[in-house]
Structures are given as structure tokens and as C-alpha cells.
Coordinates of C-alpha atoms and ligand atoms in Angstrom, one line a residue:
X246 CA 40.9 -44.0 -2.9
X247 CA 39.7 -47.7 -3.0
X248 CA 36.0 -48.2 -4.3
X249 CA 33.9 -51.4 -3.5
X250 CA 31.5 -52.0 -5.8
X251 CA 28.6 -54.7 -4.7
X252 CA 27.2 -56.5 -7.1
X253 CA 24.5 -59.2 -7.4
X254 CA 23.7 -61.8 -9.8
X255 CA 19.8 -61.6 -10.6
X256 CA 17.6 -63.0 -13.4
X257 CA 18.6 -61.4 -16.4
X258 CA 15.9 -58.4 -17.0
X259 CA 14.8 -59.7 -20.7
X260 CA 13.7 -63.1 -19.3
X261 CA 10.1 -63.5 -18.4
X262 CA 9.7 -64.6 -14.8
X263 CA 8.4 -68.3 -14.2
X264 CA 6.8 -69.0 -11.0
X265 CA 7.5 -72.5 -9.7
X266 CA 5.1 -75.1 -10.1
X267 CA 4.2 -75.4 -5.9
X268 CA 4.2 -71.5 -5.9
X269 CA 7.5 -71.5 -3.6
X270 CA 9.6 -68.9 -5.6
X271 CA 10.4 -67.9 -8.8
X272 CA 11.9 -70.3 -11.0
X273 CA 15.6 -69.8 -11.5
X274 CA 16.7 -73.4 -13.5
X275 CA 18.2 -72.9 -16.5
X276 CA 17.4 -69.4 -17.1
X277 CA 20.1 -66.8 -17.9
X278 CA 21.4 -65.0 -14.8
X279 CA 23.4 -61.7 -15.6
X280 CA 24.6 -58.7 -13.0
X281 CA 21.8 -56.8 -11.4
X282 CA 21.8 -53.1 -14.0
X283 CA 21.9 -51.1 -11.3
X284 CA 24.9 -52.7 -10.2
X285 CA 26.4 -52.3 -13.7
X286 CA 26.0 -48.9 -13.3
X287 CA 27.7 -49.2 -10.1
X288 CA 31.1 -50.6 -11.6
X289 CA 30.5 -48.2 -14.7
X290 CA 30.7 -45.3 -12.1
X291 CA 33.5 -46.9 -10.3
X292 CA 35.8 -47.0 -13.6
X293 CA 34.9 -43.4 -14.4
X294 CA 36.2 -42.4 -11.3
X295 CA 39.5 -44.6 -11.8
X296 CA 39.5 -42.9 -15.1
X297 CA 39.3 -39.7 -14.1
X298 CA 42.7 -40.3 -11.3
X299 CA 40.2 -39.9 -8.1
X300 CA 39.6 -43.6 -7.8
X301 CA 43.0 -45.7 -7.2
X302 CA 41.4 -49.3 -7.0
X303 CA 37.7 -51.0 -7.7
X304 CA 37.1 -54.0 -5.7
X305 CA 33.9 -56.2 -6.2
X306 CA 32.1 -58.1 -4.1
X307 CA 29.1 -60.7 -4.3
X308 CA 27.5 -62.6 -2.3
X309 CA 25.9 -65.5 -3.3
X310 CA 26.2 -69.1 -5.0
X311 CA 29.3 -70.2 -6.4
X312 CA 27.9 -69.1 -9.9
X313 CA 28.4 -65.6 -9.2
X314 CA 31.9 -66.0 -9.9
X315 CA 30.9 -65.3 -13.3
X316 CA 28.6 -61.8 -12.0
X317 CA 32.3 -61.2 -10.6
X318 CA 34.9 -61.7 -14.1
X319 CA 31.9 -59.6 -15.5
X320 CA 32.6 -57.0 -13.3
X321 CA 36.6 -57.7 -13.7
X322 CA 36.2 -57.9 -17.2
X323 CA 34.5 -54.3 -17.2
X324 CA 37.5 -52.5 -15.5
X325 CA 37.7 -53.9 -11.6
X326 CA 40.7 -54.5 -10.7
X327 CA 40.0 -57.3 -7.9
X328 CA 36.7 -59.8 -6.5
X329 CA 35.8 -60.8 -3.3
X330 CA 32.9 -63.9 -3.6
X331 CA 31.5 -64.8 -0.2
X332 CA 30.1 -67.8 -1.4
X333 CA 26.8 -69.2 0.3
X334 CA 24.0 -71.3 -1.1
X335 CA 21.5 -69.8 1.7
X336 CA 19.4 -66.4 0.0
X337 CA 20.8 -63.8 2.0
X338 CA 18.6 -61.3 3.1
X339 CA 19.6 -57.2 2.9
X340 CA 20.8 -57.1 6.9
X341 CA 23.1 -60.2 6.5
X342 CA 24.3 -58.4 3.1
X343 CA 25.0 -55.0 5.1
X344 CA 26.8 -56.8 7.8
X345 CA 29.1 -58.7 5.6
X346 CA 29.7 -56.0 3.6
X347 CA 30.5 -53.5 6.8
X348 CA 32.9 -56.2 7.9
X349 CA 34.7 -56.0 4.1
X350 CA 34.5 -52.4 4.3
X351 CA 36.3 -52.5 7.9
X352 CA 39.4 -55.0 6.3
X353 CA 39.2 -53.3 3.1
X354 CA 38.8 -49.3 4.1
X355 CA 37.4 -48.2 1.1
X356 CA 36.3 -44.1 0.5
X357 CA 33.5 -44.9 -1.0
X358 CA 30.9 -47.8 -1.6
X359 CA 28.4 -47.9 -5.0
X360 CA 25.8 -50.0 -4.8
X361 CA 22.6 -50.5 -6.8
X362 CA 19.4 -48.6 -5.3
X363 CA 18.3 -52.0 -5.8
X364 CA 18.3 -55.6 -6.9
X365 CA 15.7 -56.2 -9.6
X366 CA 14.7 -59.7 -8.2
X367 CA 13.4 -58.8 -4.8
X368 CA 13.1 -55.0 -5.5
X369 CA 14.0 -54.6 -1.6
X370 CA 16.0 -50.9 -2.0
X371 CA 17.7 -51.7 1.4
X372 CA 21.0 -52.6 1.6
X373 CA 22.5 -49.7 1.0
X374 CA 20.6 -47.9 3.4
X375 CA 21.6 -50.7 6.0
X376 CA 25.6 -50.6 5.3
X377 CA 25.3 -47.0 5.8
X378 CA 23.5 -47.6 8.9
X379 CA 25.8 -50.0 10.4
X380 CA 28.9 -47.9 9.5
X381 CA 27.1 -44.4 10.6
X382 CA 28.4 -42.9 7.2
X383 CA 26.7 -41.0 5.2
X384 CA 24.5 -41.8 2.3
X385 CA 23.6 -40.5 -1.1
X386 CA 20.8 -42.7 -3.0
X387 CA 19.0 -42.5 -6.2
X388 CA 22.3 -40.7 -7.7
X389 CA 22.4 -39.9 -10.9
X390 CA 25.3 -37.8 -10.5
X391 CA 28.2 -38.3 -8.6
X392 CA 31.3 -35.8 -8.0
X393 CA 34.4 -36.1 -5.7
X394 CA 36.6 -33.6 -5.1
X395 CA 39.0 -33.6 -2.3
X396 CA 37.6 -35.4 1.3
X397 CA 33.7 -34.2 0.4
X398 CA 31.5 -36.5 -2.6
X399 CA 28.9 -34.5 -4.2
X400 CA 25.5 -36.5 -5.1
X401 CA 22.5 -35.3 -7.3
X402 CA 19.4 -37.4 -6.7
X403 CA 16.8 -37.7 -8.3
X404 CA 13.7 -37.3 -6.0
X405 CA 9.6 -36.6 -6.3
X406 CA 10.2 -33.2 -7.0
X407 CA 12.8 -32.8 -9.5
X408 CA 16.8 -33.4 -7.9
X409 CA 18.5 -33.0 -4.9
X410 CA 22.2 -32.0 -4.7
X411 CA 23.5 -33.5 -1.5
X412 CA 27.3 -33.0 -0.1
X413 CA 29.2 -35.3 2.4
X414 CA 32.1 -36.1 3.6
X415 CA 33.9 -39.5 2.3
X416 CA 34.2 -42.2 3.4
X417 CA 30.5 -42.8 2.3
X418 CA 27.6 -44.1 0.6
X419 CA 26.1 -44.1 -2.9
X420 CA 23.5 -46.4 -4.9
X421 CA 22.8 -45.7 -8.4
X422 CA 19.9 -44.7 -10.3
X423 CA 19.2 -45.3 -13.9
X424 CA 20.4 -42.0 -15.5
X425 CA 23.9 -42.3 -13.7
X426 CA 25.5 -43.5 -16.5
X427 CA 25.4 -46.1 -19.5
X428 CA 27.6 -48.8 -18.5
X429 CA 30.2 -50.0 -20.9
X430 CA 30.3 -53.6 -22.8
X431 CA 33.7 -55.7 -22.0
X432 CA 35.5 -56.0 -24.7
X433 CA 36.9 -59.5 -25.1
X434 CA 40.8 -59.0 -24.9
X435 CA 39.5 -57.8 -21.3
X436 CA 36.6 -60.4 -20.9
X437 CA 40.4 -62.6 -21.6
X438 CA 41.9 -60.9 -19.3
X439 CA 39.8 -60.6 -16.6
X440 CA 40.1 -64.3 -15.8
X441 CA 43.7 -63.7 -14.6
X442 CA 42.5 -61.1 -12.3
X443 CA 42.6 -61.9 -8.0
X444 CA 39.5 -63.3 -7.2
X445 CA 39.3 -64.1 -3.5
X446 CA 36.7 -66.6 -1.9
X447 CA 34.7 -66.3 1.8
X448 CA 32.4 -67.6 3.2
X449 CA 29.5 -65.8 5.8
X450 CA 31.2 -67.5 8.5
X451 CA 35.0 -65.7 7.9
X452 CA 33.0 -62.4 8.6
X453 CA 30.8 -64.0 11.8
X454 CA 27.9 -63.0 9.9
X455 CA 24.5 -66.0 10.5
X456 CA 23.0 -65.4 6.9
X457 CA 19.5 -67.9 7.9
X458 CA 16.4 -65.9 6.7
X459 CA 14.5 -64.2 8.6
X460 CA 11.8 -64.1 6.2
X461 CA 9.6 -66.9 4.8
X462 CA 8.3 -66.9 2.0
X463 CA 4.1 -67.7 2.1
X464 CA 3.4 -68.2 -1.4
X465 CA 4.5 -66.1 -5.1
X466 CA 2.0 -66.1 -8.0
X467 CA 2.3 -65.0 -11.9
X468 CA 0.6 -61.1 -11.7
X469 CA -3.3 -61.5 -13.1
X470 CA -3.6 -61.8 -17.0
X471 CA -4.7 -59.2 -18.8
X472 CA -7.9 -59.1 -20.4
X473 CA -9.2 -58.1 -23.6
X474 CA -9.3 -54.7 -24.1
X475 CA -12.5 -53.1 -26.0
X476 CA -13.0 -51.3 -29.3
X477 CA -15.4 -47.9 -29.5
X478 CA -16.8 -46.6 -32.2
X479 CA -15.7 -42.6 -31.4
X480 CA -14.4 -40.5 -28.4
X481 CA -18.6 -39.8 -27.8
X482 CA -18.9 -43.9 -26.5
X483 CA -15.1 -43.7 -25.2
X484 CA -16.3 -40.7 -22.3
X485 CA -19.9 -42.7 -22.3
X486 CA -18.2 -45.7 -21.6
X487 CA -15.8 -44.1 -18.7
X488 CA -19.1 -42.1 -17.2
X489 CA -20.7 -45.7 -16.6
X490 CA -17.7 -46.6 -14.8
X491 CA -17.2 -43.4 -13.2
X492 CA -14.1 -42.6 -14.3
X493 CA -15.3 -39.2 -15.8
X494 CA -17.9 -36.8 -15.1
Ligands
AMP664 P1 18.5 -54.6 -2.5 O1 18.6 -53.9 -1.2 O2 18.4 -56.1 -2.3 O3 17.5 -54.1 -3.4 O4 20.0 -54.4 -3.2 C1 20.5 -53.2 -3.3 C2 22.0 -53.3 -3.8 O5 22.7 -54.0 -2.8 C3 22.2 -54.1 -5.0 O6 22.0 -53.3 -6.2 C4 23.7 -54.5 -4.9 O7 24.6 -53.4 -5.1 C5 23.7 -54.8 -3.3 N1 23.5 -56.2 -3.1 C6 22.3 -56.8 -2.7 N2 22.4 -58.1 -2.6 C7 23.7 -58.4 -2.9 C8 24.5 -59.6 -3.0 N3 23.9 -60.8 -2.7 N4 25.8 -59.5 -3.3 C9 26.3 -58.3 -3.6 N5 25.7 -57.2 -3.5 C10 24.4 -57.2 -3.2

């Protein structure tokens, strides 16, 4: 069974956001870009199932700027065995992501597709709700425990309540939640050798897919600054304190 494995390249989550100086967007120049972690948790799951014998091939996919050929050896370098980059300078939004990647998934015929449950940049949790959509599989999110056995894919998610164990049949549908799995670090005779590995580039257009916007953008600001916080004396001005706001009774 082949596995495609999506995966984006974000802001890296240690660095502090900047918001541009006009208010247009975040600022991206010269800050360190790394593989959305959900996404790594995505190709972690990917080789597990290689390991394991149930998984035959992982292919990886991004869609982006021509920089996230690096997102992709990353990836390779990890344990994929192959990259597709459909290279585009335009910010493709979720729908123009699904399509593209329902038009890889017809070429490519793969049992099953992990994504993230979603990209820390735009925090849209939509993609892989769309592919499934547009391919009319079915879908298992918020996994944090996937199983395969046979045609069926098994998928425990964690919900409101406590988790979910949800069975369907392949081909299918997962994105990942945090408690999936810890991914694994490259090491560097494979970070070496995943520059030798197949890495194919395409653009929107080889798949007919218009990736314009749809959205615009009115204006991004910097969350409020915190303010001081205030000292009390004893637990008798603490509850005094939250009765004058009425935050206790
Ligand atoms: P989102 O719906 O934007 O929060 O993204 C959810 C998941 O879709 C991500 O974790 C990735 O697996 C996948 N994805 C989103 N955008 C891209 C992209 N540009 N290239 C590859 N995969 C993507």
C-alpha cells in the first residue's frame, strides 16, 4: 500500500511571529521555516507503517514556493521514499490544496493519505476534511492512533469527551494529532542520502487546479500586550479583589 504524506513548510514553532510593518501579513523574511509538526507526525506515522510491512511506499507532497524543496529532503531524509513539489509562489488556500492533492491521489492511487489536522500558520483544520470530501472517502481526524489490518484502517480520536475508535474501509483519510507519535530526527547519513532521492516538480497548472485566493486578507495585528499583573497581601484580598470584579461570590 502506497502512503502520501502532505506536508507544509510553516514558520518554525519556536520563532516569535512578526507582523509586517503595513499590517499585511505576518512577516516571513529571513526567519527560519521548518515542516508543519503535525505534518512530521504525519511522515513519522507513515514510516511506522513501512516499518511494520503494511506500508509499501511514502510519497510526499508540498505545495508551495520553491523553498519547500527543503520541507521535502526533510521529509526524504526522515524515511520517504519519494517528493512531489507542486511549486507555486501564489498562498494556496485549503480548496486549491484538496483539489491538487485529489488529482495526485487519482495518478498516484495511494491506500491512505496522513495529513496534519492542521497547519500552524493559518490554523485552518481544513484540508483534510476537503480531500476527503472531494474523493468521497472516508475520514478519520484528530488520530492519535492509527491501525491497519487488511482492507479496514482503525482510528482512535481524540474528541471532547475522551476518544473515539472509528473503523473504515481504505482507501482513506487520516490527519494527525499531537499524541500520535514522537516523530524521529534524521540522522545525517540519511539527511546525505536523502538528496539522491526522486524528487519530482509541478506546477498548479499540470493538475488544472486555479490556485488565486479567494480570500483577502483585511488587516493582521500583534495579539494585545499583556499588562502587569498585581500582588495581594493573602487569599482574604485575593477573593476581595475577584468579588469587586465579580468573578466570585
Ligand atoms: P490546514 O487545513 O491548512 O490547517 O492544513 C492541514 C494539513 O493539510 C497540513 O497539516 C498538511 O498536511 C496539509 N497541507 C496544508 N497546506 C499544504 C501545502 N501547501 N502543501 C502540502 N500540504 C499541505
Amino acid at each position: 500500500m502506497k502512503v502520501l504524506v502532505p506536508v507544509k513548510r510553516v514558520l518554525d514553532y519556536n520563532v516569535k511571529p512578526r507582523v509586517k510593518a503595513d499590517g499585511s501579513g505576518v512577516d516571513l523574511a529571513n526567519v527560519k521555516m521548518s515542516m508543519n509538526p503535525f505534518d512530521e507526525i504525519a511522515v513519522e506515522e507513515a514510516i511506522r507503517l513501512k516499518e511494520k510491512g503494511v506500508a509499501t511506499e511514502i510519497v510526499a507532497v508540498s505545495i508551495g514556493e520553491a523553498k519547500a524543496q527543503e520541507t521535502l529532503r526533510t521529509a526524504l531524509a526522515m524515511g520517504a521514499d519519494r517528493a512531489i513539489l507542486v511549486q507555486t509562489d501564489e498562498k494556496a488556500e485549503p480548496l486549491a490544496i484538496a483539489k491538487i492533492l485529489a488529482k495526485i491521489a487519482g495518478e498516484e492511487q495511494p491506500g491512505l493519505i496522513i495529513l496534519g489536522k492542521q497547519a500552524i500558520d493559518d490554523d485552518n483544520n481544513q484540508t483534510g476534511q476537503m480531500l476527503a470530501g472531494l474523493l468521497g472517502w472516508g475520514q478519520g481526524t484528530f488520530a492519535s492512533k492509527v491501525e491497519v489490518s487488511g482492507e479496514t484502517v482503525k482510528v482512535t480520536r481524540e474528541v471532547d469527551g475522551g476518544l473515539e475508535t472509528d473503523s473504515f474501509k481504505l482507501p482513506a483519510i487520516v490527519t494527525t494529532d499531537l499524541r500520535l507519535n514522537e516523530p524521529r530526527y534524521a540522522s545525517l547519513p540519511n539527511i546525505m542520502k536523502a538528496k539522491s532521492k526522486p524528487l519530482g516538480v509541478k506546477s498548479p497548472a499540470d493538475y488544472g487546479v486555479d490556485v488565486t485566493p479567494r480570500l483577502t486578507t483585511l488587516k493582521v495585528v500583534e495579539p494585545p500586550k499583556r499588562t502587569a499583573g498585581v500582588k495581594v497581601a493573602d487569599v482574604d484580598e485575593l477573593v476581595a479583589k475577584l468579588k469587586a470584579m465579580g468573578v466570585a461570590k
